[in-house]
Short mmCIF file of C-alpha atoms in Angstrom, two decimals:
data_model
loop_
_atom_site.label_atom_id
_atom_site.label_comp_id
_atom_site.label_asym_id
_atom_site.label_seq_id
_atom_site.Cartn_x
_atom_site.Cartn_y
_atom_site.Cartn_z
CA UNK X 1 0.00 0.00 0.00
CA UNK X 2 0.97 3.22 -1.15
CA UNK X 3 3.00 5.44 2.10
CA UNK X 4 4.42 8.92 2.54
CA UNK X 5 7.19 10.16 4.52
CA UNK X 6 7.78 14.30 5.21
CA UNK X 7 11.31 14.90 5.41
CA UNK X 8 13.04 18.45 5.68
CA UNK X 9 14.12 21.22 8.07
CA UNK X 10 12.19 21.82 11.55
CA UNK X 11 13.37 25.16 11.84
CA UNK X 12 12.80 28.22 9.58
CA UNK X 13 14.33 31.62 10.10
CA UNK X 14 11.33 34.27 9.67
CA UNK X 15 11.20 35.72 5.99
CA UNK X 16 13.21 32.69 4.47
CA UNK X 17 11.64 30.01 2.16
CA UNK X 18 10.37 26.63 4.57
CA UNK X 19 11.05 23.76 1.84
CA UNK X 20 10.30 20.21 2.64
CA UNK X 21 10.20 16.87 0.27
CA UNK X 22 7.57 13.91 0.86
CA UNK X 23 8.69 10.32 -0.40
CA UNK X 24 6.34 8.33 -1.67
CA UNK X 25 6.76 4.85 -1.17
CA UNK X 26 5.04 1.23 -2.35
CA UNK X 27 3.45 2.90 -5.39
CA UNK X 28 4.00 5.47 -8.36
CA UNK X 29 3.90 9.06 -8.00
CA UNK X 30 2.88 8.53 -11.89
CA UNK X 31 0.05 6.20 -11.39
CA UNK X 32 -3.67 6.64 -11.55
CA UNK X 33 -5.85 10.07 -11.60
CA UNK X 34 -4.34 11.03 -7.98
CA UNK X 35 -3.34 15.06 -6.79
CA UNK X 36 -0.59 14.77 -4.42
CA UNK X 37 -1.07 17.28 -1.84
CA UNK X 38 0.20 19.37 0.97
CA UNK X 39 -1.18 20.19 4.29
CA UNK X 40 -0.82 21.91 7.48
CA UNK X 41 -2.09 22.13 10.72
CA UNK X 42 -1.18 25.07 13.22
CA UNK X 43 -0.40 24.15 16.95
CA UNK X 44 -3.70 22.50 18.15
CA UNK X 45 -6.05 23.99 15.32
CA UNK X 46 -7.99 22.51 12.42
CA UNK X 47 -6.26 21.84 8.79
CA UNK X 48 -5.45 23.80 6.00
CA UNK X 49 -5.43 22.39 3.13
CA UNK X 50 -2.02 23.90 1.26
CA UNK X 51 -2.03 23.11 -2.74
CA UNK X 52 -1.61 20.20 -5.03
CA UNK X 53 0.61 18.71 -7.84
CA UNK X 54 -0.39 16.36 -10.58
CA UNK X 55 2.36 14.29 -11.64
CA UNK X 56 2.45 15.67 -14.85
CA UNK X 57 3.07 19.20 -13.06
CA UNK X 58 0.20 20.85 -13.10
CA UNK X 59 -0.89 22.75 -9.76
CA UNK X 60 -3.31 24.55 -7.54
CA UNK X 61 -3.23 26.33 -4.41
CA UNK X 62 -5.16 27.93 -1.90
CA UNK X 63 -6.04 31.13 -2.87
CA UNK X 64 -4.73 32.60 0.53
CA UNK X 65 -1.40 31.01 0.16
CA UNK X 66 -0.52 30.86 -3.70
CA UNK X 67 1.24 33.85 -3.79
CA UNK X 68 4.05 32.03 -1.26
CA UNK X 69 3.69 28.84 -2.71
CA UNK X 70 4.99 26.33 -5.07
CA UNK X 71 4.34 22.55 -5.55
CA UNK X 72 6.60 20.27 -7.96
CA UNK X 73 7.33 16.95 -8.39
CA UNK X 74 10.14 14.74 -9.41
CA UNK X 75 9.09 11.33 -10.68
CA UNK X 76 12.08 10.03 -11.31
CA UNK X 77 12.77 10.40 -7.52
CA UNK X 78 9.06 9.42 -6.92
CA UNK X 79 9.00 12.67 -4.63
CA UNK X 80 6.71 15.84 -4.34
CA UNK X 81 7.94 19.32 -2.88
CA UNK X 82 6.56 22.13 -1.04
CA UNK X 83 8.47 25.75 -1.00
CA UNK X 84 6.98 28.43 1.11
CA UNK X 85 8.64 31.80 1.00
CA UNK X 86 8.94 34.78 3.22
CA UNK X 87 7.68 32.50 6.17
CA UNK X 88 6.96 33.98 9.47
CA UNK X 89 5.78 32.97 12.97
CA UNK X 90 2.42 32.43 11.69
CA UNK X 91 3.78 29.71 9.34
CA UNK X 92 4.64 27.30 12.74
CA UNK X 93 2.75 24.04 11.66
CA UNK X 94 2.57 20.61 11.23
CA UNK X 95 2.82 19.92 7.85
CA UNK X 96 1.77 16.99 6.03
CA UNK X 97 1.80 15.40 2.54
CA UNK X 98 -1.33 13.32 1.85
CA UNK X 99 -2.76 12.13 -1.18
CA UNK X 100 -5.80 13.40 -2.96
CA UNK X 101 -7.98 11.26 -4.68
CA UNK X 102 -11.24 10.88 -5.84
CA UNK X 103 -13.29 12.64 -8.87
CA UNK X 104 -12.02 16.21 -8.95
CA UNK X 105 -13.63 18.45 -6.41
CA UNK X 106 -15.46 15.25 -4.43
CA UNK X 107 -11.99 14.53 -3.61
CA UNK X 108 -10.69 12.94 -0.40
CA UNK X 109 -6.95 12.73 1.08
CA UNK X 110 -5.49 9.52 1.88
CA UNK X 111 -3.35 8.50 2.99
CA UNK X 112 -1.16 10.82 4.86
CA UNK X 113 2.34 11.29 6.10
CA UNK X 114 2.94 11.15 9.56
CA UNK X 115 3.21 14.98 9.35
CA UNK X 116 6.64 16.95 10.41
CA UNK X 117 6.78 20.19 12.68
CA UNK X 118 8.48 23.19 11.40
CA UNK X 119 8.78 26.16 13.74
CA UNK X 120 9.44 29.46 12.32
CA UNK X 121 12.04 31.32 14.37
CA UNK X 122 14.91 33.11 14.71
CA UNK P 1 -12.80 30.73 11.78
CA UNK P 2 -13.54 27.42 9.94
CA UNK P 3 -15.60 27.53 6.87
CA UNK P 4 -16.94 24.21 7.93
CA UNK P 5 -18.58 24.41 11.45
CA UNK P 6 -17.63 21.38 14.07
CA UNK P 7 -18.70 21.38 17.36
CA UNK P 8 -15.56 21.55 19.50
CA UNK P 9 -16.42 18.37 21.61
CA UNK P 10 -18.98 16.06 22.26
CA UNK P 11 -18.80 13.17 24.39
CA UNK P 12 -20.76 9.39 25.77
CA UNK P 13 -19.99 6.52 27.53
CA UNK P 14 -18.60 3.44 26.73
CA UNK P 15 -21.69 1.72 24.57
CA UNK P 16 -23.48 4.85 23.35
CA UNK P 17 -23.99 6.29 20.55
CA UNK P 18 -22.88 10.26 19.61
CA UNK P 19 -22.95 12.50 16.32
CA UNK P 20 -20.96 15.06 14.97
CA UNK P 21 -22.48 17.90 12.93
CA UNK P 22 -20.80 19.64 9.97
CA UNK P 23 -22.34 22.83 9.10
CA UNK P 24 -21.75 24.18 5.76
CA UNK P 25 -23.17 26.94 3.14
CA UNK P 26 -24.24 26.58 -0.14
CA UNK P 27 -20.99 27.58 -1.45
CA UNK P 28 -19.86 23.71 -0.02
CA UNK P 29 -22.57 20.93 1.01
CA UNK P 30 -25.02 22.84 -0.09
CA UNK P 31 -23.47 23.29 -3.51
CA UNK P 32 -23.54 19.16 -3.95
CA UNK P 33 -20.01 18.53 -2.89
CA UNK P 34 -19.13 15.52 -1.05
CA UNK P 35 -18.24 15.77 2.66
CA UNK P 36 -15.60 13.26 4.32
CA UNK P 37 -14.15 12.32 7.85
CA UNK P 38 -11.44 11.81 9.38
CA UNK P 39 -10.45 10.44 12.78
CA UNK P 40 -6.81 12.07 14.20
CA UNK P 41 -5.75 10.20 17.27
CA UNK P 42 -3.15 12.13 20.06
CA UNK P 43 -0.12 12.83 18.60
CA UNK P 44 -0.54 11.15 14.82
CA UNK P 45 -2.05 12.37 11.38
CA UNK P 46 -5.38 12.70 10.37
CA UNK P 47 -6.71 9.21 8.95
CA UNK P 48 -9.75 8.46 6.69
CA UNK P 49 -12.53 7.45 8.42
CA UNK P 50 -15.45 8.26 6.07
CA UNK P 51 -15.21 9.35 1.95
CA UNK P 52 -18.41 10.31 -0.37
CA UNK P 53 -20.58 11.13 2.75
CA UNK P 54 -21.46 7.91 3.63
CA UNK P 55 -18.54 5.33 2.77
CA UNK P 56 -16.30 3.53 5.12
CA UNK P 57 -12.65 2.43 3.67
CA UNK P 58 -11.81 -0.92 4.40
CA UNK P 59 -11.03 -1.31 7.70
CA UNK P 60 -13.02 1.03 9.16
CA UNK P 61 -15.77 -0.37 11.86
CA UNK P 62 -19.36 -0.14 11.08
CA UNK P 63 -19.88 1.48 14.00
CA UNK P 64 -19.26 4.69 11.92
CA UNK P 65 -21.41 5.84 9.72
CA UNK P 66 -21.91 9.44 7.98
CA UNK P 67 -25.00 11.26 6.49
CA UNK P 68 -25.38 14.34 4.13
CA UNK P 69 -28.57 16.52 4.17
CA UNK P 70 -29.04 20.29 2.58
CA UNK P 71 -25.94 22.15 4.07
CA UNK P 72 -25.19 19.93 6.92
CA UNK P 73 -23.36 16.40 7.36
CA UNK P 74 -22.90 14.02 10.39
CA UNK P 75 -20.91 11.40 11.53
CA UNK P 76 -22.59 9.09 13.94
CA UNK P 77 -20.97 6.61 16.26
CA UNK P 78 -22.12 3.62 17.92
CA UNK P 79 -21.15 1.43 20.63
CA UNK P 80 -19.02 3.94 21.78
CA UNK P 81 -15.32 2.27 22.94
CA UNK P 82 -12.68 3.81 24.45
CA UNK P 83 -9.86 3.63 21.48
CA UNK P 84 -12.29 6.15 19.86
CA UNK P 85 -11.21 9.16 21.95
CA UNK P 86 -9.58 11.58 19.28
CA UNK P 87 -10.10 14.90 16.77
CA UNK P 88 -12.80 14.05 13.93
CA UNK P 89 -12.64 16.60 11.25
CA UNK P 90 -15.01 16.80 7.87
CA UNK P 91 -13.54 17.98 4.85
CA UNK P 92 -15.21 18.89 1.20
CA UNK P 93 -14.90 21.13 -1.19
CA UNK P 94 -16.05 25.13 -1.24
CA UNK P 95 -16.13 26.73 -4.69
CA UNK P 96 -16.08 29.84 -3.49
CA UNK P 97 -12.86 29.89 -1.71
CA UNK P 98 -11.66 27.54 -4.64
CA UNK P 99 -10.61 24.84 -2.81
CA UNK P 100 -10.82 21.73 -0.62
CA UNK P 101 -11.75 22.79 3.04
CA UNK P 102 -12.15 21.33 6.60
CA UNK P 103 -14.48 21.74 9.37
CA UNK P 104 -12.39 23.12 12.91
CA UNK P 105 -12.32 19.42 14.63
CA UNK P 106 -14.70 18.14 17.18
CA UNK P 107 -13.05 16.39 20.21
CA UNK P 108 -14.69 13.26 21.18
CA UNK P 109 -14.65 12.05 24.87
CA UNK P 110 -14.96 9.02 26.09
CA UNK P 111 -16.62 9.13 29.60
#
């Protein structure tokens, strides 16, 4: 069964770029009509859903975010990417890479990493 | 503020049964779109519990179940046990805001 693993720095310095990789694993990034996503959740709140990447390359974020935001893959590495720029306290989440599947918009994520903290601070 | 409204916790004994609203707009589940649930134990990510309103992934117990009326959605579960202490969250999608949102979380106790 298909798994993902977050990997990357837990520590940001405020206005730098927060860039973290998720590994997929037992499946292909390249496979099937799946989005593969990023998430967050901030310190004991709800989820924010982050932005997507098709394995072809394609992409969509949050409206709120997309200016600070890009999504790519590498399938040859069978990875996805998340860059977040000028980062600042409010940026301190849990961030996790899940996968989005289902018909378009009636889609659901799973499965999901096991998530990775990344504190913005100096 | 959530754009999907949770109650922040319910909770029931051991045995009973409890439900968790999800209160939407017509921008959301009013608009059609498909509501889902997920069950986040302490301390690990989110996990599916429920997809297409009403459809458990294998695994899942029967004891949950979820619903979908006008602008609202519900998970319901039964024969309460204690391994079921955790955040549920419902997610769909708001076209709108252009993209896939979640309700805040609903804390479940077990008495």
């Amino acid at each position: 069964q298909v798994q993902l693993q977050e990997s990357g720095p837990g520590l940001v310095k405020p206005s730098q770029t927060l860039s973290l990789t998720c590994t997929v694993s037992g499946g292909s990034i390249s496979s099937g009509d799946y989005y593969w996503s990023w998430i967050r959740q901030h310190p004991g709140k709800g989820l924010e859903w982050i932005g997507y990447v098709f394995y072809r390359g394609s992409t969509f974020y949050n409206p709120s975010l997309k200016s600070r935001v890009t999504i790519s893959v590498d399938t040859s590495k069978n990875q996805f990417s998340l860059k977040l720029n000028s980062v600042t306290a409010a940026d301190t989440a849990v961030y996790y890479c899940a996968r989005l599947r289902g018909a378009g918009t009636r889609g659901w994520f799973d499965p999901w990493g096991q998530g990775t903290l990344v504190t913005v601070s100096s | 503020q959530s754009v999907l409204t949770q109650p922040p916790s319910v909770s029931g004994a051991p045995g009973q049964r409890v439900t968790i609203s999800c209160t939407g707009s017509s921008s959301n589940i009013g608009a059609g779109y498909d509501v889902h649930w997920y069950q986040q134990l302490p301390g690990t990510a989110p996990k599916l519990l429920i997809y297409g309103n009403n459809n458990r992934p294998s695994g899942v117990p029967d004891r949950f179940s979820g619903s979908k009326s006008g602008t609202s959605a519900s998970l319901a579960i039964t024969g309460l046990q204690a391994e079921d202490e955790a955040d549920y969250y419902c997610q769909s999608y708001d076209s709108s805001l252009s993209g896939w949102v979640f309700g805040g979380g609903t804390k479940l106790t077990v008495l």
